[in-house]
Each structure stands twice: as structure tokens, then as C-alpha cells.
């Protein structure tokens, strides 16, 4: 197995305003674009050729990664002029693949952080003679996901999209977003129109009698679709809870990029990342948060489980919990921002303008 497709065309609407200027796979996690972690793990598993299926802000990818040689890969880029969905994106890049008809092609969704044993998934695919093999994981509440029940040999029995009633929840196994396709199966996906692998390709293959194999791998798995999940995933990478050979430094409570500055009495904990050129001033406390390049945390500010965009500024004594601050935004001194708040790019919040407690 030498090649893979990475689906990186989504708009990342659930992550806005982080994705206003940056495609989701390029938002930094643990100091590097999230896509870097996926590419590094694919390379470690033996992949040497990756086709990136791009769409939204497609022009950002190639200037950063180039031909992939710095990562030991050969990268190619295919851009959709109109969004084609997961299946349509896979079909759209098929001409760039080099594999023979019966050879395996690995496919990743570009927003999943996982400890999946990639080689084990490929080995399962080959040993069972499957047409498509799927990484499955178990979750406590499967209602937000597609359920994938299997028989006692791991063969897929059905695809059940986002069940709502207790009767519909027949398994806790969900589609975890990584697949191995027999190369010839990719050519059966309709070309030139939107196709969902989850809602169309997989159910149709099953109905036609194809062999779809599931492999349950319950190592680390996180969908990075929301700001809270993205911040947590970055912190887990820094602390070593999520595996990646691409973290640029030692695992631990914090990761400070080379040109960042942190005051001696500032406290950084919980997998916090301070990006290139960022500054954390004296007396500030930052826990489990991502401070993107060029951002400033002023004296005495307290930032917890938050993501501070590039060149943004958090004012003195402001307290942020579960917040997302867009690129270039300014939060004035003595504000309190709580879980779920999103401050848009370049917005300005005056000093003391937003509070959840008195000003005394």
C-alpha cells in the first residue's frame, strides 16, 4: 500500500471564525497545520503518494506543502470547482492514482484526529478480500454519527445514518472516517456530480453484494469539527494523548514555538500551545488553549480551553473560557467571555464591555 487520498475540501463552517481565512486542515494544532499530523502518520505507515482533494481555499495548500518531499511524500493536488461530497471528491481524483485495479487505496477525512493502526486496517482489508474496509470506533452516544453494525466476522451489515430513537440504536460502532478501497471500486462511483460515500456509495455497494469489512479500533479518536474539539485535540497532541510524529517539540504541559515569547511568571498548562511570534505577558495564566502566531495575551489575563487567532489580542485581566477569538480581533481589558462565544475576525470589544459578574 503506497498511496492515499486525503479529503480536505470542506468549508469548516462549524469552526468559524477560525476558517474564515484558513481551510480547516490548515488551522494549526500542536504548532503545525493539522494536515501535517495526518500526512506524517500516513508516511509512517508506509504511504508515499498522497492526492489531496481540495476545494475551499484550495490555493493555501500547495504553497505550504509543495511536492511533499520535506515530509518524505509525493503530494498532488486536485481542486473541485463545485463541492462534490465525500464520494464525488474520491472519484474526482481517481485519475491521479497509480494503483492497479485490485490494489488498496487509503482514504482519510481531513478533520479526524486518530490513533488508528493504519497498517492493521490495510492488513484486515487484504486478509478478508474486502472491496472496502472501514475504520470503526465505539462511542457512548452514537446519535450524531452513522452507525455501522457488523457480524461476528466484522463484515458490515448495514449503514444507519444518525439514529434518533432507542430502537434505531442497534450498535455503538460508528464510521470513524478512514477507509481502504479496492482501486477498481473507486471507478464505480459516479463522476461529475456530488456523491456521499456514507449515504450513497456504501449502501449501494452493500445492496449489490459487495464485501464491506469493518475493523474496530478503539484507540484515540476525535472529530475536530467544533472549536472545543479542535482545542482539545491540539492539547492532547501536545500532552502525548494523541499520537503524531509531527509535533515540533517534546510532549508535555505546554509547547512554545521558537519565536514565541512568554514572561517568566506566566503560567502555561494543560497542553497549551504558543505559536510563532506570539507573546504571553507577565501574570497571565493559559490552560489547555491554542495561541496562534502573532497573538498577544496581556498581563493578568486568564485563558482556558480557548483558541486565540493569529494577531489577536486579549486585554489585561480579561477572563476567557471556551472562547474562540478570530484573527486580528481585540478583546479589551477586564472582559469575561464564556463557553461558546465566538469573536469574529478583526472585531473589537472595548474594555469592560462584556461581563458575567459585577465589576467589583
Short mmCIF file of C-alpha atoms in Angstrom, two decimals:
data_model
loop_
_atom_site.label_atom_id
_atom_site.label_comp_id
_atom_site.label_asym_id
_atom_site.label_seq_id
_atom_site.Cartn_x
_atom_site.Cartn_y
_atom_site.Cartn_z
CA UNK A 1 0.00 0.00 0.00
CA UNK A 2 1.71 3.14 -1.20
CA UNK A 3 -0.93 5.76 -1.86
CA UNK A 4 -3.75 7.63 -0.18
CA UNK A 5 -6.43 10.23 -0.78
CA UNK A 6 -6.98 12.96 1.79
CA UNK A 7 -10.34 14.72 1.69
CA UNK A 8 -9.57 18.34 2.63
CA UNK A 9 -12.19 20.30 0.70
CA UNK A 10 -14.73 21.10 3.44
CA UNK A 11 -15.58 24.69 4.40
CA UNK A 12 -15.26 24.05 8.15
CA UNK A 13 -18.39 26.08 8.89
CA UNK A 14 -18.64 24.72 12.44
CA UNK A 15 -15.16 26.10 13.14
CA UNK A 16 -15.79 29.66 12.00
CA UNK A 17 -14.32 32.24 12.51
CA UNK A 18 -11.13 30.12 12.53
CA UNK A 19 -11.85 29.04 8.96
CA UNK A 20 -12.71 32.46 7.51
CA UNK A 21 -9.17 32.88 6.16
CA UNK A 22 -7.82 29.35 6.67
CA UNK A 23 -9.16 25.97 5.48
CA UNK A 24 -9.87 23.65 8.41
CA UNK A 25 -6.99 21.20 7.72
CA UNK A 26 -4.55 24.14 7.77
CA UNK A 27 -5.58 25.51 11.18
CA UNK A 28 -2.60 24.87 13.49
CA UNK A 29 -2.89 22.02 16.02
CA UNK A 30 0.08 21.49 18.33
CA UNK A 31 2.11 24.06 16.42
CA UNK A 32 1.66 22.86 12.82
CA UNK A 33 -1.27 22.71 10.38
CA UNK A 34 -3.50 19.81 11.41
CA UNK A 35 -2.99 18.22 7.98
CA UNK A 36 0.72 17.84 8.80
CA UNK A 37 -0.14 15.31 11.52
CA UNK A 38 -2.24 13.24 9.12
CA UNK A 39 0.42 13.28 6.42
CA UNK A 40 3.16 12.32 8.88
CA UNK A 41 1.14 9.39 10.23
CA UNK A 42 0.37 8.19 6.70
CA UNK A 43 4.06 8.33 5.83
CA UNK A 44 4.94 6.38 8.99
CA UNK A 45 2.51 3.67 7.85
CA UNK A 46 4.27 3.25 4.51
CA UNK A 47 2.33 5.65 2.27
CA UNK A 48 4.49 7.57 -0.20
CA UNK A 49 1.95 9.09 -2.63
CA UNK A 50 -0.94 11.26 -1.42
CA UNK A 51 -3.55 13.05 -3.51
CA UNK A 52 -5.19 15.97 -1.73
CA UNK A 53 -8.82 16.55 -2.74
CA UNK A 54 -9.18 20.30 -2.21
CA UNK A 55 -12.00 22.80 -2.71
CA UNK A 56 -12.44 25.60 -0.15
CA UNK A 57 -9.41 27.96 -0.12
CA UNK A 58 -7.62 25.38 -2.26
CA UNK A 59 -4.82 27.83 -3.07
CA UNK A 60 -3.47 27.62 0.51
CA UNK A 61 -2.29 24.00 0.48
CA UNK A 62 0.39 23.76 -2.20
CA UNK A 63 2.40 26.86 -1.18
CA UNK A 64 2.80 25.31 2.29
CA UNK A 65 3.45 21.64 1.47
CA UNK A 66 4.83 21.88 -2.06
CA UNK A 67 5.60 18.50 -3.59
CA UNK A 68 5.68 16.87 -0.15
CA UNK A 69 9.36 15.99 -0.26
CA UNK A 70 10.01 17.64 3.13
CA UNK A 71 7.70 15.02 4.63
CA UNK A 72 9.10 12.16 2.56
CA UNK A 73 5.97 12.10 0.37
CA UNK A 74 4.93 12.83 -3.17
CA UNK A 75 1.89 15.12 -2.99
CA UNK A 76 -0.55 16.00 -5.75
CA UNK A 77 -3.46 18.43 -5.60
CA UNK A 78 -6.85 18.19 -7.29
CA UNK A 79 -9.32 21.05 -6.85
CA UNK A 80 -13.09 20.74 -7.14
CA UNK A 81 -14.68 23.75 -8.82
CA UNK A 82 -18.01 22.74 -7.27
CA UNK A 83 -18.22 20.76 -3.99
CA UNK A 84 -18.73 17.07 -4.79
CA UNK A 85 -19.20 15.48 -1.36
CA UNK A 86 -17.03 12.71 0.03
CA UNK A 87 -17.70 10.17 -2.72
CA UNK A 88 -17.57 12.71 -5.51
CA UNK A 89 -14.23 14.00 -4.22
CA UNK A 90 -12.77 10.49 -4.18
CA UNK A 91 -13.94 9.85 -7.75
CA UNK A 92 -12.67 13.25 -8.89
CA UNK A 93 -9.04 12.42 -8.04
CA UNK A 94 -9.08 8.85 -9.39
CA UNK A 95 -7.08 9.74 -12.50
CA UNK A 96 -4.10 10.67 -10.30
CA UNK A 97 -3.90 7.23 -8.66
CA UNK A 98 -1.22 4.75 -9.74
CA UNK A 99 -2.55 1.58 -8.11
CA UNK A 100 -3.65 -1.47 -10.07
CA UNK A 101 -7.35 -2.49 -10.03
CA UNK A 102 -7.04 -4.83 -7.05
CA UNK A 103 -4.60 -2.76 -5.02
CA UNK A 104 -5.64 -0.89 -1.85
CA UNK A 105 -6.06 2.88 -1.66
CA UNK A 106 -6.22 4.51 1.77
CA UNK A 107 -8.71 7.36 2.25
CA UNK A 108 -8.80 9.82 5.17
CA UNK A 109 -11.27 12.51 6.15
CA UNK A 110 -9.32 15.69 6.79
CA UNK A 111 -10.85 16.52 10.18
CA UNK A 112 -10.30 13.33 12.21
CA UNK A 113 -7.55 13.02 14.81
CA UNK A 114 -6.95 9.35 15.48
CA UNK A 115 -4.51 6.80 16.78
CA UNK A 116 -5.71 4.28 14.21
CA UNK A 117 -3.27 1.47 13.38
CA UNK A 118 -3.24 2.19 9.65
CA UNK A 119 -1.26 -0.92 8.75
CA UNK A 120 -3.70 -3.11 10.67
CA UNK A 121 -6.61 -1.66 8.66
CA UNK A 122 -4.82 -2.43 5.39
CA UNK A 123 -3.90 -5.92 6.61
CA UNK A 124 -7.55 -6.56 7.53
CA UNK A 125 -8.62 -5.38 4.10
CA UNK A 126 -6.22 -7.70 2.32
CA UNK A 127 -6.71 -10.75 4.53
CA UNK A 128 -10.51 -10.62 4.21
CA UNK A 129 -10.55 -9.88 0.48
CA UNK A 130 -12.86 -6.92 1.07
CA UNK A 131 -13.93 -4.42 -1.56
CA UNK A 132 -13.94 -1.63 1.03
CA UNK A 133 -12.73 -1.72 4.64
CA UNK A 134 -13.79 0.85 7.22
CA UNK A 135 -12.26 2.00 10.47
CA UNK A 136 -14.97 1.76 13.12
CA UNK A 137 -14.85 3.12 16.64
CA UNK A 138 -17.19 2.81 19.61
CA UNK A 139 -18.84 5.88 21.18
CA UNK A 140 -21.06 6.30 24.22
CA UNK A 141 -23.69 8.36 22.38
CA UNK A 142 -23.87 7.41 18.70
CA UNK A 143 -26.83 9.62 17.73
CA UNK A 144 -24.69 12.21 15.97
CA UNK A 145 -22.94 9.63 13.81
CA UNK A 146 -23.56 6.93 11.23
CA UNK A 147 -23.94 3.51 12.84
CA UNK A 148 -22.22 0.51 11.25
CA UNK A 149 -23.39 -2.86 12.64
CA UNK A 150 -21.23 -5.88 11.73
CA UNK A 151 -21.50 -9.65 12.09
CA UNK A 152 -19.14 -11.72 14.24
CA UNK A 153 -16.54 -11.77 11.45
CA UNK A 154 -16.55 -7.98 11.11
CA UNK A 155 -18.49 -7.95 7.85
CA UNK A 156 -20.68 -4.83 7.56
CA UNK A 157 -24.42 -5.50 7.71
CA UNK A 158 -25.90 -2.01 7.25
CA UNK A 159 -25.36 1.75 7.37
CA UNK A 160 -27.69 3.67 9.64
CA UNK A 161 -27.35 7.45 9.47
CA UNK A 162 -27.77 9.41 12.72
CA UNK A 163 -30.41 7.35 14.56
CA UNK A 164 -32.72 9.22 16.94
CA UNK A 165 -34.89 6.63 18.69
CA UNK A 166 -33.61 3.92 21.07
CA UNK A 167 -34.91 1.25 18.67
CA UNK A 168 -32.68 2.60 15.91
CA UNK A 169 -29.52 2.42 18.03
CA UNK A 170 -28.56 -1.19 17.29
CA UNK A 171 -24.81 -0.76 17.86
CA UNK A 172 -22.31 1.65 19.37
CA UNK A 173 -19.98 1.24 16.37
CA UNK A 174 -19.65 4.29 14.15
CA UNK A 175 -17.96 5.14 10.87
CA UNK A 176 -14.68 6.72 12.02
CA UNK A 177 -13.75 8.34 8.69
CA UNK A 178 -10.85 6.23 7.39
CA UNK A 179 -11.24 3.65 4.63
CA UNK A 180 -9.35 1.29 2.37
CA UNK A 181 -10.89 0.94 -1.11
CA UNK A 182 -10.05 -1.66 -3.71
CA UNK A 183 -8.85 0.62 -6.54
CA UNK A 184 -11.45 -0.67 -9.02
CA UNK A 185 -14.31 0.20 -6.65
CA UNK A 186 -13.41 3.90 -6.84
CA UNK A 187 -14.16 3.82 -10.58
CA UNK A 188 -17.75 2.68 -9.88
CA UNK A 189 -18.55 5.99 -8.10
CA UNK A 190 -20.49 8.29 -10.47
CA UNK A 191 -18.32 11.08 -11.87
CA UNK A 192 -19.08 14.76 -12.17
CA UNK A 193 -21.78 15.10 -9.51
CA UNK A 194 -21.99 15.25 -5.71
CA UNK A 195 -21.89 11.82 -4.07
CA UNK A 196 -21.84 10.90 -0.36
CA UNK A 197 -19.94 7.71 0.46
CA UNK A 198 -21.89 7.41 3.69
CA UNK A 199 -25.40 7.84 2.22
CA UNK A 200 -24.96 6.55 -1.33
CA UNK A 201 -21.74 4.68 -2.13
CA UNK A 202 -21.57 2.35 0.87
CA UNK A 203 -25.30 1.46 0.99
CA UNK A 204 -25.32 0.85 -2.79
CA UNK A 205 -22.25 -1.38 -2.60
CA UNK A 206 -23.86 -3.35 0.21
CA UNK A 207 -27.10 -3.74 -1.76
CA UNK A 208 -25.10 -5.00 -4.75
CA UNK A 209 -23.48 -7.73 -2.64
CA UNK A 210 -20.05 -6.18 -2.26
CA UNK A 211 -17.88 -7.17 0.70
CA UNK A 212 -17.52 -4.29 3.15
CA UNK A 213 -15.38 -5.08 6.16
CA UNK A 214 -15.30 -3.20 9.45
CA UNK A 215 -12.32 -3.05 11.78
CA UNK A 216 -12.97 -1.74 15.27
CA UNK A 217 -10.00 0.24 16.57
CA UNK A 218 -10.78 1.96 19.85
CA UNK A 219 -7.57 3.91 20.26
CA UNK A 220 -7.71 7.71 20.39
CA UNK A 221 -10.37 9.21 18.10
CA UNK A 222 -11.73 12.76 17.89
CA UNK A 223 -13.78 14.61 15.28
CA UNK A 224 -12.25 18.10 15.20
CA UNK A 225 -15.35 19.74 13.73
CA UNK A 226 -16.09 22.11 16.61
CA UNK A 227 -13.85 24.72 18.25
CA UNK A 228 -13.97 22.92 21.60
CA UNK A 229 -12.93 19.63 19.98
CA UNK A 230 -10.17 21.31 17.96
CA UNK A 231 -8.67 22.94 21.05
CA UNK A 232 -8.86 19.65 22.93
CA UNK A 233 -7.24 17.75 20.07
CA UNK A 234 -4.33 20.19 19.93
CA UNK A 235 -3.81 19.90 23.70
CA UNK A 236 -3.96 16.09 23.50
CA UNK A 237 -1.27 16.12 20.81
CA UNK A 238 0.96 18.31 22.96
CA UNK A 239 0.47 16.11 26.03
CA UNK A 240 1.02 12.88 24.07
CA UNK A 241 -2.51 11.54 24.48
CA UNK A 242 -2.95 11.60 20.69
CA UNK A 243 -0.08 10.18 18.61
CA UNK A 244 1.76 12.14 15.93
CA UNK A 245 5.36 12.18 14.73
CA UNK A 246 4.87 15.81 13.61
CA UNK A 247 4.61 17.60 16.98
CA UNK A 248 7.52 20.10 16.86
CA UNK A 249 8.86 19.58 20.37
CA UNK A 250 8.73 17.39 23.43
CA UNK A 251 5.40 16.19 24.80
CA UNK A 252 4.34 17.91 27.99
CA UNK A 253 2.16 20.56 29.58
CA UNK A 254 3.00 23.21 27.02
CA UNK A 255 4.55 23.79 23.60
CA UNK A 256 6.25 27.11 22.92
CA UNK A 257 7.26 27.69 19.29
CA UNK A 258 10.76 29.09 18.68
CA UNK A 259 9.97 32.80 18.15
CA UNK A 260 7.23 33.00 20.79
CA UNK A 261 7.86 34.95 24.00
CA UNK A 262 6.48 34.03 27.41
CA UNK A 263 7.03 36.10 30.56
CA UNK A 264 8.89 34.22 33.31
CA UNK A 265 5.93 34.33 35.71
CA UNK A 266 3.24 33.45 33.14
CA UNK A 267 1.76 30.00 33.72
CA UNK A 268 1.09 27.66 30.80
CA UNK A 269 -0.58 24.29 31.47
CA UNK A 270 -2.86 21.63 30.02
CA UNK A 271 -1.22 21.23 26.61
CA UNK A 272 -1.22 24.95 25.77
CA UNK A 273 0.46 25.98 22.51
CA UNK A 274 2.05 29.42 21.97
CA UNK A 275 2.61 30.00 18.26
CA UNK A 276 5.38 31.72 16.36
CA UNK A 277 5.77 35.38 17.28
CA UNK A 278 3.05 35.26 19.94
CA UNK A 279 3.52 36.87 23.37
CA UNK A 280 2.17 35.86 26.78
CA UNK A 281 2.73 38.67 29.27
CA UNK A 282 3.52 38.65 32.96
CA UNK A 283 0.99 37.16 35.33
CA UNK A 284 -1.10 35.61 32.56
CA UNK A 285 -2.46 32.09 33.00
CA UNK A 286 -3.22 29.95 29.96
CA UNK A 287 -4.57 26.40 30.28
CA UNK A 288 -5.45 23.92 27.52
CA UNK A 289 -5.50 26.65 24.90
CA UNK A 290 -4.02 27.41 21.48
CA UNK A 291 -2.44 30.82 20.93
CA UNK A 292 -1.89 31.23 17.20
CA UNK A 293 1.04 33.11 15.62
CA UNK A 294 1.41 36.78 16.48
CA UNK A 295 -1.32 36.83 19.14
CA UNK A 296 -0.84 38.70 22.43
CA UNK A 297 -2.08 37.74 25.89
CA UNK A 298 -1.75 40.82 28.08
CA UNK A 299 -0.76 40.92 31.79
CA UNK A 300 -3.04 39.10 34.21
CA UNK A 301 -5.34 37.62 31.56
CA UNK A 302 -6.72 34.12 32.20
CA UNK A 303 -7.37 31.96 29.11
CA UNK A 304 -8.81 28.45 29.47
CA UNK A 305 -9.78 25.92 26.76
CA UNK A 306 -9.80 28.67 24.15
CA UNK A 307 -8.36 29.39 20.74
CA UNK A 308 -6.85 32.81 20.11
CA UNK A 309 -6.49 33.63 16.41
CA UNK A 310 -3.47 34.99 14.59
CA UNK A 311 -2.55 38.57 15.60
CA UNK A 312 -5.48 38.71 18.05
CA UNK A 313 -5.11 40.42 21.43
CA UNK A 314 -6.59 39.56 24.83
CA UNK A 315 -6.55 42.54 27.18
CA UNK A 316 -5.30 42.81 30.75
CA UNK A 317 -7.23 40.83 33.36
CA UNK A 318 -9.74 39.53 30.83
CA UNK A 319 -11.03 36.02 31.57
CA UNK A 320 -11.81 33.69 28.64
CA UNK A 321 -13.23 30.19 28.99
CA UNK A 322 -14.13 28.06 25.96
CA UNK A 323 -13.84 31.08 23.66
CA UNK A 324 -12.79 31.45 20.03
CA UNK A 325 -11.19 34.75 19.10
CA UNK A 326 -10.86 35.33 15.35
CA UNK A 327 -7.74 36.52 13.54
CA UNK A 328 -6.88 40.14 14.33
CA UNK A 329 -9.66 40.60 16.91
CA UNK A 330 -9.09 42.65 20.05
CA UNK A 331 -10.67 41.83 23.40
CA UNK A 332 -10.19 44.83 25.67
CA UNK A 333 -9.19 44.71 29.32
CA UNK A 334 -11.49 43.39 32.07
CA UNK A 335 -13.88 41.40 29.87
CA UNK A 336 -15.35 37.99 30.68
CA UNK A 337 -16.10 35.65 27.77
CA UNK A 338 -17.61 32.26 28.48
CA UNK A 339 -18.16 28.89 26.80
CA UNK A 340 -19.22 29.03 23.18
CA UNK A 341 -18.55 32.68 22.48
CA UNK A 342 -17.04 33.44 19.07
CA UNK A 343 -15.48 36.82 18.42
CA UNK A 344 -15.21 37.44 14.69
CA UNK A 345 -12.05 38.34 12.82
CA UNK A 346 -10.88 41.94 13.38
CA UNK A 347 -13.75 42.69 15.80
CA UNK A 348 -13.04 44.96 18.77
CA UNK A 349 -14.55 44.57 22.22
CA UNK A 350 -13.99 47.67 24.41
CA UNK A 351 -12.57 47.37 27.90
CA UNK A 352 -15.10 46.03 30.42
CA UNK A 353 -17.82 45.69 27.78
CA UNK A 354 -18.81 42.02 28.33
CA UNK A 355 -19.15 40.56 31.83
CA UNK A 356 -20.92 37.73 33.63
CA UNK A 357 -20.18 39.08 37.09
CA UNK A 358 -20.08 42.54 38.67
CA UNK A 359 -17.12 44.79 38.05
CA UNK A 360 -16.16 44.82 41.73
#
